[in-house]
PDB file of C-alpha atoms in Angstrom:
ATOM      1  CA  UNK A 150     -30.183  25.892 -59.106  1.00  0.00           C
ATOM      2  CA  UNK A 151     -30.636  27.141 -55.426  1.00  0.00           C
ATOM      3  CA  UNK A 152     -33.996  27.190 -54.154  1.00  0.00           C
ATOM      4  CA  UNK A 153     -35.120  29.596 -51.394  1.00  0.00           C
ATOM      5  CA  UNK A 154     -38.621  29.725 -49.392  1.00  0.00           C
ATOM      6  CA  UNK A 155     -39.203  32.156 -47.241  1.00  0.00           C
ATOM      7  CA  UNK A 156     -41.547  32.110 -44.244  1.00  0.00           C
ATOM      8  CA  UNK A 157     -42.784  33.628 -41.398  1.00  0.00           C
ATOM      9  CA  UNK A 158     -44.193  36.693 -42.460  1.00  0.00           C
ATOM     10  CA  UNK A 159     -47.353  38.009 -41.066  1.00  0.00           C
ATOM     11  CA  UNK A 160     -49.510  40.872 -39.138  1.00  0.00           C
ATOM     12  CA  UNK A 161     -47.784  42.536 -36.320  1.00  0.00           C
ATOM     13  CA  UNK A 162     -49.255  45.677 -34.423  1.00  0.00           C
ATOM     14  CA  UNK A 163     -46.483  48.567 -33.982  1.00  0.00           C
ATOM     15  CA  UNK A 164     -43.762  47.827 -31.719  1.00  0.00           C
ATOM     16  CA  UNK A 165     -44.064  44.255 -31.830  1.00  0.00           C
ATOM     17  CA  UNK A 166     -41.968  41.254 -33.074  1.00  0.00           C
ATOM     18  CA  UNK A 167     -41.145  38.926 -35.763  1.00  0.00           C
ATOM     19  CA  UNK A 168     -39.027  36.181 -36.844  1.00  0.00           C
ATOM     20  CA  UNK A 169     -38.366  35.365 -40.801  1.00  0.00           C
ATOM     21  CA  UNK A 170     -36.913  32.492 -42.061  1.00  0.00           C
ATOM     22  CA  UNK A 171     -35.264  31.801 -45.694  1.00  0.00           C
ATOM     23  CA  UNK A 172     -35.066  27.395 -46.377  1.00  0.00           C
ATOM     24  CA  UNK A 173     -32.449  26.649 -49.000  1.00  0.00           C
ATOM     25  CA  UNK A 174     -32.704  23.580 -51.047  1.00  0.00           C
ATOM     26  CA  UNK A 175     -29.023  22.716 -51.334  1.00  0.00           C
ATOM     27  CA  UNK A 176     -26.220  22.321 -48.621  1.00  0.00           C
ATOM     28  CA  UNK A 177     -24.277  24.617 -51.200  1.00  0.00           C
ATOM     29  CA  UNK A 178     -25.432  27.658 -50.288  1.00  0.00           C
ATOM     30  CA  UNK A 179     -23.403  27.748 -47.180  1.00  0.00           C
ATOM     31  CA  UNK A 180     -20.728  29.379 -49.357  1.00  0.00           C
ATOM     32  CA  UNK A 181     -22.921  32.615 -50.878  1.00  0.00           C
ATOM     33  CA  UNK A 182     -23.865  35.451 -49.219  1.00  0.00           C
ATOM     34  CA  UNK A 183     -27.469  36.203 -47.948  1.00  0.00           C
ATOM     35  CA  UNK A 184     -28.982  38.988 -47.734  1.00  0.00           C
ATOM     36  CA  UNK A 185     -32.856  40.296 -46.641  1.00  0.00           C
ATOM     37  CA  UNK A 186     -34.463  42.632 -49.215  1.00  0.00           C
ATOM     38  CA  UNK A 187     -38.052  44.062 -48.700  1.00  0.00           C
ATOM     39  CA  UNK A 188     -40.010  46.119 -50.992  1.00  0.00           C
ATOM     40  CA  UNK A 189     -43.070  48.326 -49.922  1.00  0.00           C
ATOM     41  CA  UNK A 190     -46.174  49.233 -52.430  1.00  0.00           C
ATOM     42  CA  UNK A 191     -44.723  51.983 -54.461  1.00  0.00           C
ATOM     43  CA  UNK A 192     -41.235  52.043 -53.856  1.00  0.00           C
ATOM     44  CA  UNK A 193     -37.791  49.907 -54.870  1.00  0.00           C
ATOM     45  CA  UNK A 194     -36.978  47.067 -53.681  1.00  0.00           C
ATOM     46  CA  UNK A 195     -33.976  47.778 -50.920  1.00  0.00           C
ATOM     47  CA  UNK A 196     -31.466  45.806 -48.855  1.00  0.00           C
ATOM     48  CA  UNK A 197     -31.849  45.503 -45.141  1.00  0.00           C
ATOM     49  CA  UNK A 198     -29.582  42.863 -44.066  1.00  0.00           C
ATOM     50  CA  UNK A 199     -26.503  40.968 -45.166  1.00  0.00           C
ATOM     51  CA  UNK A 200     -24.255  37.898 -43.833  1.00  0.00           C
ATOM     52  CA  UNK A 201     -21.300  37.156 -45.604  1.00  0.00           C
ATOM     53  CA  UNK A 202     -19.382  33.475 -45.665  1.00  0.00           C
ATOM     54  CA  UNK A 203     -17.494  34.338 -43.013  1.00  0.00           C
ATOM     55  CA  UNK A 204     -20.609  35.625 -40.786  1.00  0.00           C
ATOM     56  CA  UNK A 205     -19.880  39.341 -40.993  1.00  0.00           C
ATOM     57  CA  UNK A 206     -23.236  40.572 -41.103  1.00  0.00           C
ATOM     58  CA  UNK A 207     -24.229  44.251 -41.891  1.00  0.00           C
ATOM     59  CA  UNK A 208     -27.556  46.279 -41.914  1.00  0.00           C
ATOM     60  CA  UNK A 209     -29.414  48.853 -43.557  1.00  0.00           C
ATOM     61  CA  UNK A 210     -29.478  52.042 -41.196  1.00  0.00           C
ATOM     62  CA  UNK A 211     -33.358  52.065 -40.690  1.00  0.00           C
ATOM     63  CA  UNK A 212     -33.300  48.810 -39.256  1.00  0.00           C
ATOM     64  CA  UNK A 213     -29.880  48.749 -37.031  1.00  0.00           C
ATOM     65  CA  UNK A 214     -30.301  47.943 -33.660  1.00  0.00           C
ATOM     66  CA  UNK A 215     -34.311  46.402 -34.436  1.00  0.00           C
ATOM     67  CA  UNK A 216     -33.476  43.721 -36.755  1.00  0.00           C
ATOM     68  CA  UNK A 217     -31.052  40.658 -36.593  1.00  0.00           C
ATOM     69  CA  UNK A 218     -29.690  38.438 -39.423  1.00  0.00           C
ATOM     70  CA  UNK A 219     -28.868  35.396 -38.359  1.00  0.00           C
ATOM     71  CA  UNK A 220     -27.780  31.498 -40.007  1.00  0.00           C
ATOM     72  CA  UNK A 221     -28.493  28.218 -38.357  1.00  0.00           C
ATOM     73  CA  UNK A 222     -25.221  25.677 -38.325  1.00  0.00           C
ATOM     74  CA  UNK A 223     -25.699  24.306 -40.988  1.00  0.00           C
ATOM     75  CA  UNK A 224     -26.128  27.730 -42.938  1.00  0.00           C
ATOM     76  CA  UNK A 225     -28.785  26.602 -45.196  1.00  0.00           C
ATOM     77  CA  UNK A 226     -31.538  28.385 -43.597  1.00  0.00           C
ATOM     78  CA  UNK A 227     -31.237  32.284 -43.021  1.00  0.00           C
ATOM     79  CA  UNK A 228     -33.252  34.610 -40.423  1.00  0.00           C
ATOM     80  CA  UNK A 229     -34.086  37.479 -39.999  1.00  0.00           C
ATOM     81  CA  UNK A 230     -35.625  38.559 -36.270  1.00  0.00           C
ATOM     82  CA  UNK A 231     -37.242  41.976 -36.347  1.00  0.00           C
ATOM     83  CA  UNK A 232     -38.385  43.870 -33.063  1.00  0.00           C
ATOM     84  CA  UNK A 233     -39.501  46.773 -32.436  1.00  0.00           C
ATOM     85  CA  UNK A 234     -41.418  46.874 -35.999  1.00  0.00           C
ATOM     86  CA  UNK A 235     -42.354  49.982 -37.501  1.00  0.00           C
ATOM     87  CA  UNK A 236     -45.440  51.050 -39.423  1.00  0.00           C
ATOM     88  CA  UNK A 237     -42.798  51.771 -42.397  1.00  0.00           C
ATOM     89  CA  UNK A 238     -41.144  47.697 -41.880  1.00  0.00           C
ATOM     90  CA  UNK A 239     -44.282  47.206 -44.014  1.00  0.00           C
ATOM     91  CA  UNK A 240     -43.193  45.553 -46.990  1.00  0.00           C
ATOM     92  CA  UNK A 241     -42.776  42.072 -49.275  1.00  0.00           C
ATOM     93  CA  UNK A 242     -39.629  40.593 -47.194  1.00  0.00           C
ATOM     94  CA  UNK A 243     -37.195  38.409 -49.838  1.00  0.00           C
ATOM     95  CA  UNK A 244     -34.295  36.551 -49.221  1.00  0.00           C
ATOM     96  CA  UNK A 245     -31.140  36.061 -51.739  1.00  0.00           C
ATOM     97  CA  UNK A 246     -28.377  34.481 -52.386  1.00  0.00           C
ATOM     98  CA  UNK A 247     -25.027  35.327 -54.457  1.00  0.00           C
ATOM     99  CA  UNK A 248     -21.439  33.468 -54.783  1.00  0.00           C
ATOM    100  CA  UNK A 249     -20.124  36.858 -55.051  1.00  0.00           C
ATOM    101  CA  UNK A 250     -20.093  39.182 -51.742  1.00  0.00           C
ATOM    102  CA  UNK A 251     -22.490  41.195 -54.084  1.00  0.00           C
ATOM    103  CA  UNK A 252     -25.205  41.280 -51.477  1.00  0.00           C
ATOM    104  CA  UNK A 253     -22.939  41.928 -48.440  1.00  0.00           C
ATOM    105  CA  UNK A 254     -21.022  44.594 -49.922  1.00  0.00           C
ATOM    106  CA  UNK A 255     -24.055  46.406 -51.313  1.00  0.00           C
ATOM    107  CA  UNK A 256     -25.969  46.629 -48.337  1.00  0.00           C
ATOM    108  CA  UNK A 257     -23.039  47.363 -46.451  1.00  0.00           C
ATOM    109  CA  UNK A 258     -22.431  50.552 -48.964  1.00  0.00           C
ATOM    110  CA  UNK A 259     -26.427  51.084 -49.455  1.00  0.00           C
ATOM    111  CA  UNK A 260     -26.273  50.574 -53.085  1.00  0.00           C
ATOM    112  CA  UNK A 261     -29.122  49.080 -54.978  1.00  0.00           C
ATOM    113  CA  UNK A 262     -28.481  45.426 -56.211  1.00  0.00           C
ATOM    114  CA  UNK A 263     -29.569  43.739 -60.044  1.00  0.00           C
ATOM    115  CA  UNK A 264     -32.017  41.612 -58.046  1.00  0.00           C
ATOM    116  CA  UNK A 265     -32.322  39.646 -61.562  1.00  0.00           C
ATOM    117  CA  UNK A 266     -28.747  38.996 -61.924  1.00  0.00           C
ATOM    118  CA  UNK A 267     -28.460  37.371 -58.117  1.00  0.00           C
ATOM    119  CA  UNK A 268     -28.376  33.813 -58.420  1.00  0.00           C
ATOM    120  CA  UNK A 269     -30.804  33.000 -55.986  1.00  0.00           C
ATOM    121  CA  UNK A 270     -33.941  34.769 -55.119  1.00  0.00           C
ATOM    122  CA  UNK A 271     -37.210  33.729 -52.937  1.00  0.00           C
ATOM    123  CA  UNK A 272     -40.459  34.762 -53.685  1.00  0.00           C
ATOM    124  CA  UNK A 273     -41.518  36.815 -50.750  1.00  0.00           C
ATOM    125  CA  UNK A 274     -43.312  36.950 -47.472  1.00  0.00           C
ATOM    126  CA  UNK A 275     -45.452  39.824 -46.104  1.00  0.00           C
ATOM    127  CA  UNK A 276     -44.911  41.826 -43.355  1.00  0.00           C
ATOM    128  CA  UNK A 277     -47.565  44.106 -42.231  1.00  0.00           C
ATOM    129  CA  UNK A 278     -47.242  46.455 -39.451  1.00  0.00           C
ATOM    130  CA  UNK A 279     -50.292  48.421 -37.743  1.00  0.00           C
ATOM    131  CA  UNK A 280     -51.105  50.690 -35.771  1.00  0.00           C
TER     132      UNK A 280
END
């Protein structure tokens, strides 16, 4: 089974930058889709950015034009760079993985996800934005 550590999460003031990145333990995963989730105290977990097989990436509409999802060559370790960082970006960031276009094509429409039925999941990192 796919492994995935994410990393790079942190404190950021408002308006500010940072660069997440999702390490996959097997070369396999450069046939799934990716996707960023993040879920803030409170509220349900929600997609912010996908990458299909074929690179197509999409993006939730709070976060077009700040954040970037991005794959190294290899396509075994997923980013995502946010700028411009909001106090509401404040959230557990997780990265996942599917066969199916699941996590594309649910992003892309902006409907929730089974995170439990995706095959691969990480286990979070923070992002904290202040003022």
């Amino acid at each position: 089974q796919v492994q995935l550590t994410e990393s790079g999460g942190g404190s950021v003031q408002a308006g500010g930058s940072l660069r997440l990145s999702c390490s996959a333990s097997e070369h396999s995963i450069s046939t799934y889709s990716m996707g960023w989730f993040r879920q803030a105290p409170g509220k349900e977990r929600e997609g912010v950015a996908g990458i299909d097989n074929d690179g197509s990436t999409t993006y939730a509409d709070s976060v077009k034009g700040r954040f970037t999802i991005s794959q190294d060559n290899t396509k075994t370790t997923l980013y995502l760079q946010m700028n411009s960082l909001k106090l509401e970006d404040t959230a557990m960031y997780y990265c996942a993985a599917d066969r199916s276009r699941a996590i594309y094509t649910g992003i892309m429409m902006g409907v929730p996800l089974p995170w439990d039925r995706l095959e691969a999941r990480g286990q979070g990192t923070l992002v904290t934005v202040s003022s």
